[in-house]
Amino acid sequence: MPANATPIPSVSERLPAIFAYPAHKAMLWMIAALCVLRLLNHLPSLLGWVFELAFWVMGFKLAVEALVNTVHGRFEPMGAEDMMATDGEAVNQILLMLVVFLPIQAIALWGSPVLALWLLAFAVLFLPAAVMLLAVDDSLPRALNPLAWFPLIGRLGGVYFGAVGLLAAMVVASIVLQVLLLMALPGTMAQLPGSFVSLYLLVAGYHLLGYVIHANHAALGLDVAPAVPRARFANPMEDDAVAEAEALAEAGDLAGAARRLQEMFRGRGASDALHDRYRQYLKQAGDNAGLLDHGREYISRLLATNQDKRALAVLTEQRALDASYRHALPDDVARLFAQAARTGQAQLAVALAEGFETRFPDHPQAPQVVMTASELMADRLGREAEAEQRLRLMSYKVRGHALETPLTDLLARVGRLSAISRGPS
């Protein structure tokens, strides 16, 4: 270790933090959510098994993430959106457990219980080495190879056996707690806290193994790189661009900050978070023209990624900047209109649909847009006469169309409303 390197605390010094690891907010809510999900394993037939399998796959995914992150010196859990462990890694860990424990269970049931106990003791002693090898190398055959266990155990020495003893105590504690819960509570009520205990100790155990590797990486001959911060945005390039933009903004150059982020839009594009930060700088700089130009493309991008709600919010910002703003693409306008109508924004929906059938006369959704907009005009906005006129003009264009009958019925209803609003002639 270099003279100026920070000493790595021993496993025993780190134990309180190891046991507290799953209690971190980022990890705790995921454990709790999985435990609630597991309650669905009582559903009949295959569906219950699917939820049980999902619980264990996601549980081992959290555990592998804890081990690998800790090996590389990241001692706080990552949020769900930052997880890098894969389902395949979790499934491999489950397969490892099945390969080890199913034969032992079979021997205990149909063979010699004494032999099963010896094999269980053997598994307790060597399974942690297999788990570490599998998590680091992602190779199930290597993890099951005793020739790979012994060099690992030999280099770790007493630290390994201390970890084995601690893990065995955690397993015993988990079993005892779950038995006590079953005795104190009915089966279904005991499952939720029992699942929590199992998953909490599983994650803590894998975190412990990760720390054993991290603290002894020199003896293992591993080059453990310093912790690499996860990208705040889509990738490190975006992080660098945002850092430069923030420096420019702090220096008062908001236009320069916006330009730096604008460079990221070219080529393969940029994340929504970067687009939003770009709009933030444009707003602070008072660059309304820039916001309007950006919004035209950004709305289409959001719709292309099925973010209709956010696209409608950006369009609302556009209209606040320029009341005459009209989005140019007919498919986009139809979707924005539908989103506004669905969410009860009648005034905005009608404004978006204004003149749709004349701007885009051949658009296949024009009849539906006119019908929905006219209904909102008559029922919500007190504009019965305008709605009637609009429907009447559209009625000539939908003859033979699937919407002819619904439109005719709506026209009759709106016509009655219009007559009532006009009063006696």
Short mmCIF file of C-alpha atoms in Angstrom, two decimals:
data_model
loop_
_atom_site.label_atom_id
_atom_site.label_comp_id
_atom_site.label_asym_id
_atom_site.label_seq_id
_atom_site.Cartn_x
_atom_site.Cartn_y
_atom_site.Cartn_z
CA MET A 1 0.00 0.00 0.00
CA PRO A 2 1.38 3.46 -0.84
CA ALA A 3 2.50 5.53 2.10
CA ASN A 4 -0.19 8.15 1.53
CA ALA A 5 -3.01 5.64 0.98
CA THR A 6 -5.89 5.64 3.46
CA PRO A 7 -5.78 2.45 5.58
CA ILE A 8 -8.72 0.11 4.96
CA PRO A 9 -10.59 -0.71 8.19
CA SER A 10 -10.64 -4.37 9.12
CA VAL A 11 -13.79 -6.45 8.73
CA SER A 12 -14.36 -6.44 12.49
CA GLU A 13 -14.14 -2.63 12.59
CA ARG A 14 -16.59 -2.41 9.71
CA LEU A 15 -19.17 -4.84 11.16
CA PRO A 16 -21.70 -2.23 12.45
CA ALA A 17 -21.75 -0.57 9.03
CA ILE A 18 -22.02 -3.96 7.31
CA PHE A 19 -25.15 -4.87 9.26
CA ALA A 20 -26.58 -1.40 8.72
CA TYR A 21 -26.01 -1.56 4.94
CA PRO A 22 -29.48 -2.93 4.02
CA ALA A 23 -31.10 -0.32 6.29
CA HIS A 24 -29.96 2.48 3.98
CA LYS A 25 -33.00 4.23 2.52
CA ALA A 26 -32.07 3.35 -1.08
CA MET A 27 -31.94 -0.36 -0.22
CA LEU A 28 -34.61 -0.57 2.46
CA TRP A 29 -37.53 0.45 0.26
CA MET A 30 -36.51 -2.08 -2.41
CA ILE A 31 -36.37 -4.87 0.19
CA ALA A 32 -39.76 -3.83 1.56
CA ALA A 33 -41.30 -3.67 -1.92
CA LEU A 34 -40.03 -7.16 -2.76
CA CYS A 35 -41.43 -8.56 0.49
CA VAL A 36 -44.86 -7.14 -0.37
CA LEU A 37 -44.53 -8.57 -3.88
CA ARG A 38 -43.83 -12.00 -2.42
CA LEU A 39 -47.28 -12.04 -0.79
CA LEU A 40 -48.62 -12.72 -4.28
CA ASN A 41 -47.02 -16.17 -4.22
CA HIS A 42 -50.31 -17.35 -2.72
CA LEU A 43 -52.02 -16.84 -6.07
CA PRO A 44 -53.21 -20.12 -7.58
CA SER A 45 -51.31 -22.33 -9.98
CA LEU A 46 -48.27 -21.15 -11.90
CA LEU A 47 -48.81 -17.46 -11.15
CA GLY A 48 -47.87 -17.90 -7.49
CA TRP A 49 -44.62 -19.62 -8.48
CA VAL A 50 -43.82 -16.74 -10.84
CA PHE A 51 -44.02 -14.20 -8.00
CA GLU A 52 -41.97 -16.45 -5.72
CA LEU A 53 -39.28 -16.75 -8.38
CA ALA A 54 -39.38 -12.99 -9.01
CA PHE A 55 -38.82 -12.39 -5.29
CA TRP A 56 -35.68 -14.53 -5.17
CA VAL A 57 -34.27 -13.33 -8.49
CA MET A 58 -34.62 -9.69 -7.44
CA GLY A 59 -33.38 -10.50 -3.94
CA PHE A 60 -30.19 -12.10 -5.24
CA LYS A 61 -29.84 -9.23 -7.70
CA LEU A 62 -29.72 -6.82 -4.76
CA ALA A 63 -27.24 -9.12 -3.02
CA VAL A 64 -24.91 -9.38 -6.02
CA GLU A 65 -25.07 -5.62 -6.48
CA ALA A 66 -24.08 -5.20 -2.81
CA LEU A 67 -21.13 -7.59 -3.15
CA VAL A 68 -19.74 -6.17 -6.40
CA ASN A 69 -20.20 -2.53 -5.40
CA THR A 70 -18.43 -3.19 -2.11
CA VAL A 71 -15.53 -4.94 -3.83
CA HIS A 72 -14.94 -1.71 -5.75
CA GLY A 73 -15.16 0.50 -2.69
CA ARG A 74 -18.74 1.76 -3.03
CA PHE A 75 -20.05 1.33 0.49
CA GLU A 76 -23.51 2.89 0.09
CA PRO A 77 -26.31 1.19 -1.82
CA MET A 78 -27.31 2.57 -5.19
CA GLY A 79 -30.87 3.43 -6.13
CA ALA A 80 -32.94 1.11 -8.29
CA GLU A 81 -32.26 3.22 -11.38
CA ASP A 82 -28.48 2.82 -10.91
CA MET A 83 -28.37 -0.96 -10.38
CA MET A 84 -25.91 -2.74 -12.66
CA ALA A 85 -26.35 -6.35 -11.50
CA THR A 86 -28.23 -8.40 -14.09
CA ASP A 87 -30.97 -10.99 -13.83
CA GLY A 88 -28.48 -13.51 -15.22
CA GLU A 89 -26.08 -12.91 -12.32
CA ALA A 90 -28.93 -13.37 -9.85
CA VAL A 91 -30.10 -16.58 -11.56
CA ASN A 92 -26.53 -17.95 -11.44
CA GLN A 93 -26.43 -17.36 -7.69
CA ILE A 94 -29.75 -19.18 -7.29
CA LEU A 95 -28.46 -22.06 -9.43
CA LEU A 96 -25.35 -22.25 -7.24
CA MET A 97 -27.54 -22.59 -4.14
CA LEU A 98 -29.69 -25.26 -5.78
CA VAL A 99 -26.68 -27.27 -6.97
CA VAL A 100 -25.27 -27.24 -3.44
CA PHE A 101 -28.37 -27.73 -1.29
CA LEU A 102 -30.75 -29.89 -3.34
CA PRO A 103 -28.47 -32.96 -3.22
CA ILE A 104 -28.00 -32.46 0.52
CA GLN A 105 -31.77 -32.31 1.01
CA ALA A 106 -32.28 -35.40 -1.14
CA ILE A 107 -29.67 -37.35 0.85
CA ALA A 108 -31.26 -36.23 4.13
CA LEU A 109 -34.72 -37.42 3.00
CA TRP A 110 -33.88 -40.63 1.17
CA GLY A 111 -30.33 -41.50 2.21
CA SER A 112 -28.20 -41.00 5.29
CA PRO A 113 -29.02 -38.02 7.55
CA VAL A 114 -25.52 -38.26 9.02
CA LEU A 115 -23.94 -37.95 5.57
CA ALA A 116 -26.26 -35.02 4.84
CA LEU A 117 -25.03 -33.25 8.00
CA TRP A 118 -21.40 -33.72 6.93
CA LEU A 119 -22.16 -32.37 3.48
CA LEU A 120 -24.01 -29.41 5.03
CA ALA A 121 -20.95 -28.61 7.16
CA PHE A 122 -18.81 -28.85 4.01
CA ALA A 123 -21.18 -26.46 2.19
CA VAL A 124 -21.16 -23.96 5.06
CA LEU A 125 -17.35 -23.96 4.95
CA PHE A 126 -16.82 -23.62 1.22
CA LEU A 127 -19.98 -22.01 -0.20
CA PRO A 128 -18.87 -18.43 0.63
CA ALA A 129 -15.77 -18.95 -1.52
CA ALA A 130 -17.98 -20.16 -4.39
CA VAL A 131 -20.31 -17.17 -3.97
CA MET A 132 -17.39 -14.72 -4.13
CA LEU A 133 -15.90 -16.39 -7.20
CA LEU A 134 -19.25 -16.41 -8.99
CA ALA A 135 -19.98 -12.77 -8.22
CA VAL A 136 -16.52 -11.58 -9.32
CA ASP A 137 -15.90 -13.90 -12.30
CA ASP A 138 -19.53 -14.61 -13.32
CA SER A 139 -18.62 -18.22 -14.12
CA LEU A 140 -20.69 -20.98 -12.52
CA PRO A 141 -18.25 -23.80 -13.47
CA ARG A 142 -15.36 -21.89 -11.86
CA ALA A 143 -17.45 -21.19 -8.76
CA LEU A 144 -18.11 -24.95 -8.40
CA ASN A 145 -14.46 -25.89 -8.88
CA PRO A 146 -12.74 -26.77 -5.55
CA LEU A 147 -9.36 -26.02 -7.17
CA ALA A 148 -10.46 -22.38 -7.32
CA TRP A 149 -11.70 -22.29 -3.71
CA PHE A 150 -8.49 -23.26 -1.97
CA PRO A 151 -6.20 -20.52 -3.35
CA LEU A 152 -8.84 -17.92 -2.42
CA ILE A 153 -9.26 -19.29 1.09
CA GLY A 154 -5.49 -19.66 1.55
CA ARG A 155 -4.86 -16.01 0.69
CA LEU A 156 -7.64 -14.74 2.94
CA GLY A 157 -6.63 -16.96 5.86
CA GLY A 158 -8.35 -16.36 9.18
CA VAL A 159 -10.48 -13.52 7.78
CA TYR A 160 -12.30 -16.03 5.58
CA PHE A 161 -13.11 -18.39 8.44
CA GLY A 162 -14.27 -15.46 10.58
CA ALA A 163 -16.64 -14.45 7.78
CA VAL A 164 -17.87 -18.06 7.47
CA GLY A 165 -18.66 -18.15 11.20
CA LEU A 166 -20.49 -14.83 10.99
CA LEU A 167 -22.50 -15.94 7.95
CA ALA A 168 -23.44 -19.20 9.66
CA ALA A 169 -24.63 -17.22 12.69
CA MET A 170 -26.72 -14.99 10.40
CA VAL A 171 -28.35 -18.03 8.78
CA VAL A 172 -29.15 -19.55 12.17
CA ALA A 173 -30.55 -16.21 13.39
CA SER A 174 -32.71 -15.96 10.28
CA ILE A 175 -34.10 -19.48 10.78
CA VAL A 176 -34.79 -18.91 14.49
CA LEU A 177 -36.51 -15.56 13.86
CA GLN A 178 -38.73 -17.06 11.17
CA VAL A 179 -39.69 -20.01 13.38
CA LEU A 180 -40.61 -17.59 16.17
CA LEU A 181 -42.67 -15.52 13.73
CA LEU A 182 -44.52 -18.63 12.55
CA MET A 183 -45.24 -19.57 16.17
CA ALA A 184 -46.47 -16.09 17.04
CA LEU A 185 -48.42 -15.25 13.89
CA PRO A 186 -50.61 -17.07 11.37
CA GLY A 187 -48.71 -18.27 8.29
CA THR A 188 -49.70 -15.49 5.92
CA MET A 189 -49.08 -12.77 8.51
CA ALA A 190 -45.68 -14.22 9.37
CA GLN A 191 -44.58 -14.26 5.73
CA LEU A 192 -44.06 -10.52 5.36
CA PRO A 193 -41.67 -10.02 8.32
CA GLY A 194 -40.10 -13.42 7.61
CA SER A 195 -39.34 -12.42 4.03
CA PHE A 196 -37.88 -9.15 5.28
CA VAL A 197 -35.53 -10.93 7.69
CA SER A 198 -34.36 -13.34 4.95
CA LEU A 199 -33.70 -10.62 2.39
CA TYR A 200 -32.12 -8.20 4.87
CA LEU A 201 -29.61 -10.80 6.06
CA LEU A 202 -28.98 -12.04 2.51
CA VAL A 203 -27.96 -8.55 1.38
CA ALA A 204 -25.92 -7.97 4.54
CA GLY A 205 -24.14 -11.31 4.03
CA TYR A 206 -23.19 -10.55 0.45
CA HIS A 207 -22.07 -7.07 1.49
CA LEU A 208 -19.87 -8.74 4.11
CA LEU A 209 -18.26 -10.98 1.47
CA GLY A 210 -17.69 -7.98 -0.78
CA TYR A 211 -15.94 -6.16 2.03
CA VAL A 212 -13.77 -9.19 2.79
CA ILE A 213 -12.54 -9.08 -0.83
CA HIS A 214 -12.12 -5.30 -0.81
CA ALA A 215 -10.19 -5.23 2.47
CA ASN A 216 -7.87 -8.05 1.28
CA HIS A 217 -7.59 -7.23 -2.43
CA ALA A 218 -3.80 -6.87 -2.18
CA ALA A 219 -3.44 -10.40 -0.79
CA LEU A 220 -5.77 -11.68 -3.51
CA GLY A 221 -3.79 -9.94 -6.21
CA LEU A 222 -6.81 -7.93 -7.36
CA ASP A 223 -6.52 -4.43 -8.78
CA VAL A 224 -9.52 -2.79 -7.14
CA ALA A 225 -9.98 0.58 -8.80
CA PRO A 226 -11.16 3.51 -6.69
CA ALA A 227 -14.88 4.00 -6.63
CA VAL A 228 -16.14 5.44 -9.87
CA PRO A 229 -19.07 7.79 -9.34
CA ARG A 230 -22.17 6.80 -11.21
CA ALA A 231 -23.24 9.19 -13.94
CA ARG A 232 -25.65 11.86 -12.76
CA PHE A 233 -27.03 12.05 -16.26
CA ALA A 234 -27.08 9.46 -19.06
CA ASN A 235 -23.32 8.92 -19.25
CA PRO A 236 -19.98 10.43 -18.16
CA MET A 237 -19.86 12.65 -21.26
CA GLU A 238 -23.11 14.29 -20.23
CA ASP A 239 -21.79 14.67 -16.69
CA ASP A 240 -18.71 16.46 -18.01
CA ALA A 241 -20.82 18.72 -20.23
CA VAL A 242 -23.12 19.63 -17.34
CA ALA A 243 -20.13 20.30 -15.05
CA GLU A 244 -18.69 22.71 -17.64
CA ALA A 245 -22.09 24.33 -18.15
CA GLU A 246 -22.55 24.77 -14.40
CA ALA A 247 -19.15 26.48 -14.19
CA LEU A 248 -20.14 28.85 -17.01
CA ALA A 249 -23.48 29.57 -15.36
CA GLU A 250 -21.81 30.33 -12.03
CA ALA A 251 -19.56 32.76 -13.88
CA GLY A 252 -22.67 34.50 -15.24
CA ASP A 253 -22.44 33.15 -18.78
CA LEU A 254 -25.87 31.53 -19.05
CA ALA A 255 -25.85 31.69 -22.84
CA GLY A 256 -22.48 29.91 -22.89
CA ALA A 257 -23.82 27.27 -20.48
CA ALA A 258 -26.77 26.65 -22.80
CA ARG A 259 -24.50 26.43 -25.84
CA ARG A 260 -22.29 23.87 -24.11
CA LEU A 261 -25.28 21.62 -23.51
CA GLN A 262 -26.62 22.24 -27.01
CA GLU A 263 -23.47 20.63 -28.38
CA MET A 264 -24.61 17.34 -26.81
CA PHE A 265 -27.82 17.30 -28.86
CA ARG A 266 -25.93 16.57 -32.06
CA GLY A 267 -24.98 13.05 -33.12
CA ARG A 268 -26.57 10.41 -30.93
CA GLY A 269 -28.60 12.92 -28.97
CA ALA A 270 -28.90 13.59 -25.27
CA SER A 271 -31.00 12.52 -22.31
CA ASP A 272 -34.23 14.22 -21.29
CA ALA A 273 -32.50 15.44 -18.14
CA LEU A 274 -29.94 17.28 -20.27
CA HIS A 275 -32.68 18.82 -22.43
CA ASP A 276 -34.43 20.02 -19.27
CA ARG A 277 -31.21 21.53 -17.91
CA TYR A 278 -30.69 23.27 -21.28
CA ARG A 279 -34.19 24.78 -21.08
CA GLN A 280 -33.47 25.89 -17.53
CA TYR A 281 -30.46 27.92 -18.68
CA LEU A 282 -32.43 29.40 -21.59
CA LYS A 283 -35.16 30.52 -19.17
CA GLN A 284 -32.63 32.08 -16.82
CA ALA A 285 -31.06 33.88 -19.78
CA GLY A 286 -34.48 35.11 -20.97
CA ASP A 287 -33.92 33.50 -24.37
CA ASN A 288 -37.55 32.93 -25.38
CA ALA A 289 -36.68 32.45 -29.05
CA GLY A 290 -34.23 29.70 -28.11
CA LEU A 291 -36.86 28.02 -25.92
CA LEU A 292 -39.42 28.06 -28.73
CA ASP A 293 -36.93 26.62 -31.24
CA HIS A 294 -35.87 23.88 -28.84
CA GLY A 295 -39.43 23.08 -27.80
CA ARG A 296 -40.51 22.24 -31.34
CA GLU A 297 -38.05 19.35 -31.56
CA TYR A 298 -38.20 18.41 -27.90
CA ILE A 299 -41.98 17.86 -27.97
CA SER A 300 -41.62 15.45 -30.88
CA ARG A 301 -38.76 13.64 -29.09
CA LEU A 302 -40.85 13.20 -25.95
CA LEU A 303 -43.79 11.87 -27.93
CA ALA A 304 -41.50 9.45 -29.76
CA THR A 305 -40.53 7.99 -26.38
CA ASN A 306 -44.17 7.84 -25.18
CA GLN A 307 -43.81 10.70 -22.71
CA ASP A 308 -47.07 12.37 -23.73
CA LYS A 309 -47.65 14.01 -20.34
CA ARG A 310 -44.25 15.69 -20.33
CA ALA A 311 -44.64 16.68 -24.00
CA LEU A 312 -47.93 18.41 -23.19
CA ALA A 313 -46.24 20.27 -20.32
CA VAL A 314 -43.53 21.53 -22.68
CA LEU A 315 -46.18 22.60 -25.18
CA THR A 316 -47.93 24.54 -22.41
CA GLU A 317 -44.62 26.31 -21.74
CA GLN A 318 -44.38 27.10 -25.45
CA ARG A 319 -47.86 28.65 -25.51
CA ALA A 320 -47.07 30.70 -22.41
CA LEU A 321 -44.09 32.16 -24.27
CA ASP A 322 -46.05 32.73 -27.48
CA ALA A 323 -49.85 32.51 -27.45
CA SER A 324 -49.86 31.97 -31.23
CA TYR A 325 -47.55 28.94 -31.03
CA ARG A 326 -48.88 25.97 -33.01
CA HIS A 327 -47.11 22.65 -33.29
CA ALA A 328 -46.58 21.73 -36.92
CA LEU A 329 -46.71 17.92 -37.04
CA PRO A 330 -50.28 16.55 -37.33
CA ASP A 331 -49.62 13.23 -35.57
CA ASP A 332 -48.02 15.11 -32.68
CA VAL A 333 -50.92 17.56 -32.46
CA ALA A 334 -53.45 14.72 -32.41
CA ARG A 335 -51.61 13.00 -29.54
CA LEU A 336 -51.18 16.23 -27.57
CA PHE A 337 -54.87 16.97 -28.03
CA ALA A 338 -55.81 13.46 -26.85
CA GLN A 339 -53.57 13.82 -23.79
CA ALA A 340 -55.12 17.16 -22.87
CA ALA A 341 -58.65 15.76 -23.33
CA ARG A 342 -57.83 12.65 -21.24
CA THR A 343 -56.50 14.71 -18.37
CA GLY A 344 -59.47 17.08 -18.24
CA GLN A 345 -57.71 20.12 -19.71
CA ALA A 346 -60.68 21.09 -21.86
CA GLN A 347 -59.58 24.64 -22.65
CA LEU A 348 -56.14 23.51 -23.79
CA ALA A 349 -57.52 20.55 -25.73
CA VAL A 350 -59.96 22.74 -27.66
CA ALA A 351 -57.20 25.25 -28.38
CA LEU A 352 -54.97 22.48 -29.74
CA ALA A 353 -57.77 21.15 -31.93
CA GLU A 354 -58.64 24.57 -33.34
CA GLY A 355 -58.63 24.36 -37.13
CA PHE A 356 -57.23 20.80 -37.12
CA GLU A 357 -59.58 19.65 -39.88
CA THR A 358 -58.61 22.57 -42.13
CA ARG A 359 -54.88 22.43 -41.41
CA PHE A 360 -54.77 18.66 -41.91
CA PRO A 361 -57.91 17.80 -43.91
CA ASP A 362 -56.71 14.33 -44.92
CA HIS A 363 -55.50 13.22 -41.52
CA PRO A 364 -57.23 9.97 -40.47
CA GLN A 365 -57.88 11.28 -36.95
CA ALA A 366 -59.50 14.54 -38.08
CA PRO A 367 -63.11 13.28 -37.56
CA GLN A 368 -62.32 11.99 -34.05
CA VAL A 369 -60.51 15.20 -33.11
CA VAL A 370 -63.48 17.28 -34.28
CA MET A 371 -65.96 15.09 -32.39
CA THR A 372 -64.04 15.16 -29.12
CA ALA A 373 -63.28 18.88 -29.37
CA SER A 374 -66.89 19.71 -30.23
CA GLU A 375 -68.16 17.68 -27.29
CA LEU A 376 -65.81 19.55 -24.95
CA MET A 377 -66.88 22.88 -26.47
CA ALA A 378 -70.56 22.10 -25.93
CA ASP A 379 -70.40 20.33 -22.55
CA ARG A 380 -67.57 22.15 -20.80
CA LEU A 381 -67.05 25.53 -22.40
CA GLY A 382 -70.55 26.73 -23.29
CA ARG A 383 -69.73 27.01 -27.00
CA GLU A 384 -72.64 24.93 -28.30
CA ALA A 385 -73.25 26.94 -31.47
CA GLU A 386 -69.61 26.72 -32.58
CA ALA A 387 -69.56 23.00 -31.81
CA GLU A 388 -72.74 22.46 -33.83
CA GLN A 389 -71.34 24.32 -36.83
CA ARG A 390 -68.08 22.39 -36.67
CA LEU A 391 -69.82 19.04 -36.49
CA ARG A 392 -72.17 19.97 -39.31
CA LEU A 393 -69.26 20.76 -41.62
CA MET A 394 -67.51 17.52 -40.68
CA SER A 395 -70.71 15.51 -41.23
CA TYR A 396 -70.39 16.05 -44.98
CA LYS A 397 -66.90 14.54 -44.94
CA VAL A 398 -67.62 11.37 -42.97
CA ARG A 399 -70.32 9.85 -45.12
CA GLY A 400 -69.58 6.16 -45.34
CA HIS A 401 -67.01 6.54 -42.55
CA ALA A 402 -67.10 4.36 -39.44
CA LEU A 403 -67.72 7.51 -37.39
CA GLU A 404 -70.69 8.69 -39.44
CA THR A 405 -73.34 7.38 -37.03
CA PRO A 406 -71.60 8.51 -33.78
CA LEU A 407 -70.97 11.94 -35.30
CA THR A 408 -74.60 12.24 -36.43
CA ASP A 409 -75.82 11.32 -32.94
CA LEU A 410 -73.45 13.82 -31.35
CA LEU A 411 -74.55 16.51 -33.80
CA ALA A 412 -78.17 15.94 -32.84
CA ARG A 413 -77.38 16.22 -29.12
CA VAL A 414 -75.23 19.32 -29.54
CA GLY A 415 -77.92 20.82 -31.79
CA ARG A 416 -80.47 20.45 -28.98
CA LEU A 417 -78.08 22.10 -26.55
CA SER A 418 -77.44 24.90 -29.02
CA ALA A 419 -81.17 25.46 -29.45
CA ILE A 420 -81.68 25.65 -25.70
CA SER A 421 -78.84 28.15 -25.32
CA ARG A 422 -80.31 30.35 -28.09
CA GLY A 423 -83.71 30.34 -26.44
CA PRO A 424 -87.04 30.92 -28.19
CA SER A 425 -86.66 32.52 -31.60
#
